[in-house]
PDB file of C-alpha atoms in Angstrom:
ATOM      1  CA  MET A  27      51.462  10.876 -11.833  1.00 72.00           C
ATOM      2  CA  LEU A  28      48.874   8.732 -13.578  1.00 68.00           C
ATOM      3  CA  LYS A  29      48.976   6.153 -10.558  1.00 71.00           C
ATOM      4  CA  LYS A  30      48.089   8.909  -7.786  1.00 70.00           C
ATOM      5  CA  LEU A  31      45.084  10.164 -10.314  1.00 59.00           C
ATOM      6  CA  TYR A  32      43.226   6.118  -9.885  1.00 58.00           C
ATOM      7  CA  VAL A  33      43.912   6.134  -6.501  1.00 57.00           C
ATOM      8  CA  VAL A  34      42.596   9.437  -6.123  1.00 55.00           C
ATOM      9  CA  TYR A  35      39.369   8.301  -8.532  1.00 53.00           C
ATOM     10  CA  LEU A  36      38.916   4.566  -6.527  1.00 54.00           C
ATOM     11  CA  VAL A  37      38.521   6.558  -3.289  1.00 52.00           C
ATOM     12  CA  VAL A  38      36.088   8.602  -4.703  1.00 52.00           C
ATOM     13  CA  PHE A  39      34.369   5.669  -6.726  1.00 48.00           C
ATOM     14  CA  LEU A  40      33.896   3.792  -3.269  1.00 48.00           C
ATOM     15  CA  GLY A  41      33.065   6.884  -1.376  1.00 49.00           C
ATOM     16  CA  ILE A  42      29.556   7.172  -3.547  1.00 62.00           C
ATOM     17  CA  SER A  43      29.261   3.474  -3.623  1.00 49.00           C
ATOM     18  CA  ILE A  44      29.324   2.942   0.323  1.00 56.00           C
ATOM     19  CA  GLY A  45      26.533   6.818   0.790  1.00 45.00           C
ATOM     20  CA  ALA A  46      24.573   5.604  -2.097  1.00 47.00           C
ATOM     21  CA  ILE A  47      23.957   1.889  -0.368  1.00 52.00           C
ATOM     22  CA  VAL A  48      24.092   3.672   3.055  1.00 44.00           C
ATOM     23  CA  ILE A  49      21.332   5.791   1.738  1.00 49.00           C
ATOM     24  CA  GLY A  50      19.207   3.321   0.102  1.00 47.00           C
ATOM     25  CA  SER A  51      19.169   1.339   2.779  1.00 47.00           C
ATOM     26  CA  TYR A  52      18.260   3.212   5.207  1.00 45.00           C
ATOM     27  CA  GLY A  53      15.173   4.419   2.489  1.00 43.00           C
ATOM     28  CA  ILE A  54      14.167   0.571   2.892  1.00 44.00           C
ATOM     29  CA  ASN A  55      14.382   0.322   6.182  1.00 49.00           C
ATOM     30  CA  ASP A  56      11.763   3.352   6.623  1.00 57.00           C
ATOM     31  CA  GLN A  57       9.231   2.248   4.261  1.00 66.00           C
ATOM     32  CA  LYS A  58       6.362   1.255   7.086  1.00 83.00           C
ATOM     33  CA  SER A  59       4.167  -2.861   6.247  1.00 94.00           C
ATOM     34  CA  HIS A  60       0.890  -2.187   6.184  1.00 96.00           C
ATOM     35  CA  ILE A  61      -1.304  -5.417   7.197  1.00 98.00           C
ATOM     36  CA  TYR A  62      -5.287  -5.640   4.850  1.00 98.00           C
ATOM     37  CA  VAL A  63      -7.876  -7.145   7.128  1.00 98.00           C
ATOM     38  CA  LEU A  64     -11.252  -7.918   4.916  1.00 98.00           C
ATOM     39  CA  PRO A  65     -13.765  -9.522   6.123  1.00 98.00           C
ATOM     40  CA  ASP A  66     -13.776 -13.269   5.282  1.00 97.00           C
ATOM     41  CA  GLY A  67     -14.272 -14.432   1.909  1.00 97.00           C
ATOM     42  CA  TYR A  68     -14.770 -10.780   0.499  1.00 98.00           C
ATOM     43  CA  THR A  69     -13.940  -9.898  -3.328  1.00 97.00           C
ATOM     44  CA  GLY A  70     -14.314  -6.177  -5.242  1.00 97.00           C
ATOM     45  CA  TRP A  71     -12.881  -3.043  -4.813  1.00 97.00           C
ATOM     46  CA  VAL A  72     -11.246  -1.824  -1.361  1.00 98.00           C
ATOM     47  CA  GLU A  73     -10.468   1.529  -1.335  1.00 97.00           C
ATOM     48  CA  ILE A  74      -8.214   3.365   1.778  1.00 97.00           C
ATOM     49  CA  ARG A  75      -9.197   7.455   2.157  1.00 96.00           C
ATOM     50  CA  TYR A  76      -6.286   9.423   3.495  1.00 96.00           C
ATOM     51  CA  GLU A  77      -5.613  12.216   5.077  1.00 95.00           C
ATOM     52  CA  GLN A  78      -9.797  12.525   6.312  1.00 94.00           C
ATOM     53  CA  GLU A  79      -9.741  14.619   9.558  1.00 90.00           C
ATOM     54  CA  ASP A  80     -13.006  13.103  11.325  1.00 92.00           C
ATOM     55  CA  SER A  81     -11.488   9.882  11.080  1.00 96.00           C
ATOM     56  CA  LEU A  82      -9.007   7.659  12.987  1.00 97.00           C
ATOM     57  CA  PRO A  83      -5.258   7.054  12.781  1.00 98.00           C
ATOM     58  CA  LEU A  84      -4.399   3.529  11.333  1.00 97.00           C
ATOM     59  CA  PRO A  85      -4.021   0.608  14.166  1.00 97.00           C
ATOM     60  CA  ARG A  86      -0.668  -0.308  14.659  1.00 96.00           C
ATOM     61  CA  GLU A  87       0.527  -3.828  15.549  1.00 95.00           C
ATOM     62  CA  GLY A  88       4.545  -2.701  16.211  1.00 92.00           C
ATOM     63  CA  ALA A  89       5.797  -1.118  13.250  1.00 91.00           C
ATOM     64  CA  GLU A  90       2.915  -2.042  11.314  1.00 95.00           C
ATOM     65  CA  TYR A  91      -0.202  -0.477  10.022  1.00 97.00           C
ATOM     66  CA  VAL A  92      -3.570  -1.996   9.725  1.00 98.00           C
ATOM     67  CA  ASN A  93      -6.008  -2.133   8.159  1.00 98.00           C
ATOM     68  CA  LEU A  94      -9.352  -3.096   9.360  1.00 98.00           C
ATOM     69  CA  ILE A  95     -11.311  -3.335   6.029  1.00 98.00           C
ATOM     70  CA  PRO A  96     -14.836  -3.173   6.378  1.00 98.00           C
ATOM     71  CA  ARG A  97     -17.909  -5.010   4.490  1.00 97.00           C
ATOM     72  CA  THR A  98     -17.848  -1.621   2.202  1.00 97.00           C
ATOM     73  CA  GLY A  99     -14.654  -1.914   0.937  1.00 98.00           C
ATOM     74  CA  ILE A 100     -14.190   1.458   1.954  1.00 97.00           C
ATOM     75  CA  LEU A 101     -11.665   2.881   4.616  1.00 98.00           C
ATOM     76  CA  ASN A 102     -11.463   6.498   6.132  1.00 97.00           C
ATOM     77  CA  THR A 103      -7.846   7.085   7.824  1.00 97.00           C
ATOM     78  CA  SER A 104      -6.395  10.638   9.169  1.00 97.00           C
ATOM     79  CA  ASP A 105      -2.797   9.368   8.562  1.00 97.00           C
ATOM     80  CA  SER A 106      -1.494  10.039   5.395  1.00 95.00           C
ATOM     81  CA  PRO A 107      -0.314   7.756   2.541  1.00 94.00           C
ATOM     82  CA  THR A 108       3.179   5.525   3.172  1.00 91.00           C
ATOM     83  CA  SER A 109       4.816   2.945   1.087  1.00 89.00           C
ATOM     84  CA  GLY A 110       6.114  -0.964   1.887  1.00 92.00           C
ATOM     85  CA  GLU A 111       4.978  -3.866   2.168  1.00 94.00           C
ATOM     86  CA  MET A 112       1.911  -5.076   1.914  1.00 95.00           C
ATOM     87  CA  LYS A 113      -0.212  -8.299   3.212  1.00 97.00           C
ATOM     88  CA  PHE A 114      -3.466  -9.361   3.164  1.00 98.00           C
ATOM     89  CA  TYR A 115      -6.029 -11.007   5.520  1.00 98.00           C
ATOM     90  CA  TYR A 116      -8.619 -12.293   5.694  1.00 98.00           C
ATOM     91  CA  LEU A 117     -11.000 -12.912   9.380  1.00 98.00           C
ATOM     92  CA  ASP A 118     -12.892 -15.732  10.265  1.00 95.00           C
ATOM     93  CA  GLU A 119     -16.046 -15.023  12.707  1.00 93.00           C
ATOM     94  CA  GLN A 120     -13.021 -16.366  15.764  1.00 96.00           C
ATOM     95  CA  GLY A 121     -10.708 -13.517  14.776  1.00 95.00           C
ATOM     96  CA  ASN A 122      -8.012 -15.850  12.932  1.00 97.00           C
ATOM     97  CA  ARG A 123      -6.519 -14.293  10.286  1.00 98.00           C
ATOM     98  CA  LYS A 124      -6.157 -16.371   7.068  1.00 97.00           C
ATOM     99  CA  ARG A 125      -3.645 -15.356   4.262  1.00 98.00           C
ATOM    100  CA  ILE A 126      -4.901 -13.971   1.228  1.00 97.00           C
ATOM    101  CA  GLU A 127      -2.734 -15.277  -2.187  1.00 95.00           C
ATOM    102  CA  LEU A 128      -1.554 -12.627  -3.934  1.00 95.00           C
ATOM    103  CA  ASP A 129      -2.900 -13.550  -7.136  1.00 96.00           C
ATOM    104  CA  MET A 130      -6.117 -12.702  -5.486  1.00 97.00           C
ATOM    105  CA  ILE A 131      -4.973  -8.873  -5.493  1.00 97.00           C
ATOM    106  CA  ARG A 132      -5.657  -7.351  -8.468  1.00 96.00           C
ATOM    107  CA  SER A 133      -4.582  -3.699 -10.027  1.00 94.00           C
ATOM    108  CA  GLN A 134      -3.145  -1.917  -6.941  1.00 94.00           C
ATOM    109  CA  ALA A 135      -2.871   1.799  -7.260  1.00 94.00           C
ATOM    110  CA  MET A 136      -2.332   4.939  -5.257  1.00 94.00           C
ATOM    111  CA  LYS A 137      -3.475   7.127  -6.541  1.00 94.00           C
ATOM    112  CA  THR A 138      -5.992  10.927  -6.167  1.00 93.00           C
ATOM    113  CA  LYS A 139      -9.795  10.449  -6.871  1.00 91.00           C
ATOM    114  CA  TYR A 140     -12.089  13.200  -6.325  1.00 91.00           C
ATOM    115  CA  VAL A 141     -15.383  13.628  -4.330  1.00 84.00           C
ATOM    116  CA  LEU A 142     -18.895  15.552  -4.011  1.00 86.00           C
ATOM    117  CA  THR A 143     -19.140  16.779  -0.629  1.00 82.00           C
ATOM    118  CA  SER A 144     -22.439  17.247   1.079  1.00 85.00           C
ATOM    119  CA  ASN A 145     -22.089  21.287   0.112  1.00 90.00           C
ATOM    120  CA  GLY A 146     -21.260  20.811  -3.303  1.00 89.00           C
ATOM    121  CA  THR A 147     -17.274  21.211  -3.437  1.00 91.00           C
ATOM    122  CA  LYS A 148     -14.605  18.301  -5.050  1.00 92.00           C
ATOM    123  CA  GLU A 149     -12.496  17.485  -2.334  1.00 87.00           C
ATOM    124  CA  GLU A 150      -9.454  15.354  -4.044  1.00 91.00           C
ATOM    125  CA  LEU A 151      -8.281  12.572  -2.102  1.00 91.00           C
ATOM    126  CA  SER A 152      -4.948  10.516  -1.765  1.00 94.00           C
ATOM    127  CA  VAL A 153      -6.112   6.774  -2.377  1.00 96.00           C
ATOM    128  CA  ASN A 154      -5.094   3.446  -2.229  1.00 96.00           C
ATOM    129  CA  VAL A 155      -7.513   1.012  -4.015  1.00 96.00           C
ATOM    130  CA  PHE A 156      -7.250  -2.906  -5.153  1.00 97.00           C
ATOM    131  CA  PHE A 157      -9.621  -5.193  -6.045  1.00 98.00           C
ATOM    132  CA  VAL A 158      -9.633  -8.508  -4.284  1.00 98.00           C
ATOM    133  CA  GLY A 159     -10.822 -11.460  -6.442  1.00 97.00           C
ATOM    134  CA  THR A 160     -10.126 -14.440  -8.544  1.00 96.00           C
ATOM    135  CA  GLU A 161      -9.008 -14.097 -12.202  1.00 95.00           C
ATOM    136  CA  GLN A 162     -12.888 -14.747 -13.973  1.00 96.00           C
ATOM    137  CA  GLN A 163     -13.779 -12.050 -10.869  1.00 96.00           C
ATOM    138  CA  TRP A 164     -11.583  -9.763 -12.036  1.00 96.00           C
ATOM    139  CA  ASN A 165     -12.338 -10.177 -15.924  1.00 95.00           C
ATOM    140  CA  ASP A 166     -15.776  -9.869 -15.420  1.00 94.00           C
ATOM    141  CA  VAL A 167     -15.840  -6.448 -13.450  1.00 91.00           C
ATOM    142  CA  LYS A 168     -13.327  -5.281 -16.605  1.00 90.00           C
ATOM    143  CA  SER A 169     -16.214  -6.272 -18.933  1.00 91.00           C
ATOM    144  CA  ARG A 170     -18.732  -4.023 -17.794  1.00 87.00           C
ATOM    145  CA  ASN A 171     -16.549  -1.288 -17.879  1.00 74.00           C
TER     146      ASN A 171
END
């Protein structure tokens, strides 16, 4: 009797373990990659505003979303926010991308932001924000706030 119970336990445990691995792998594989392309030498805050009705969807390179950040640092898109790997590049005048090292990316967060519209109402935005700069530039920004 104890042996049968052990076999049933083992089969159930293995079934649950395999199911968890399959479900977990599906979630990881379903995440989208994001490429952030910034103007050459850009430092400062970057903000991507999602679900903006009058804005274009993000272009794609294969399965990756491409976030072309303008000099203002603010990009509006009609796309909804998605999670996934993030890659950062500077774009030079010749159209070449140069990788931005992760130690230049600070305070990255998805959050809700409220902005005042032209008709005086507040609009709730889903935004992805991060700071691009050296440790000294980041410390300077923090000390001003």
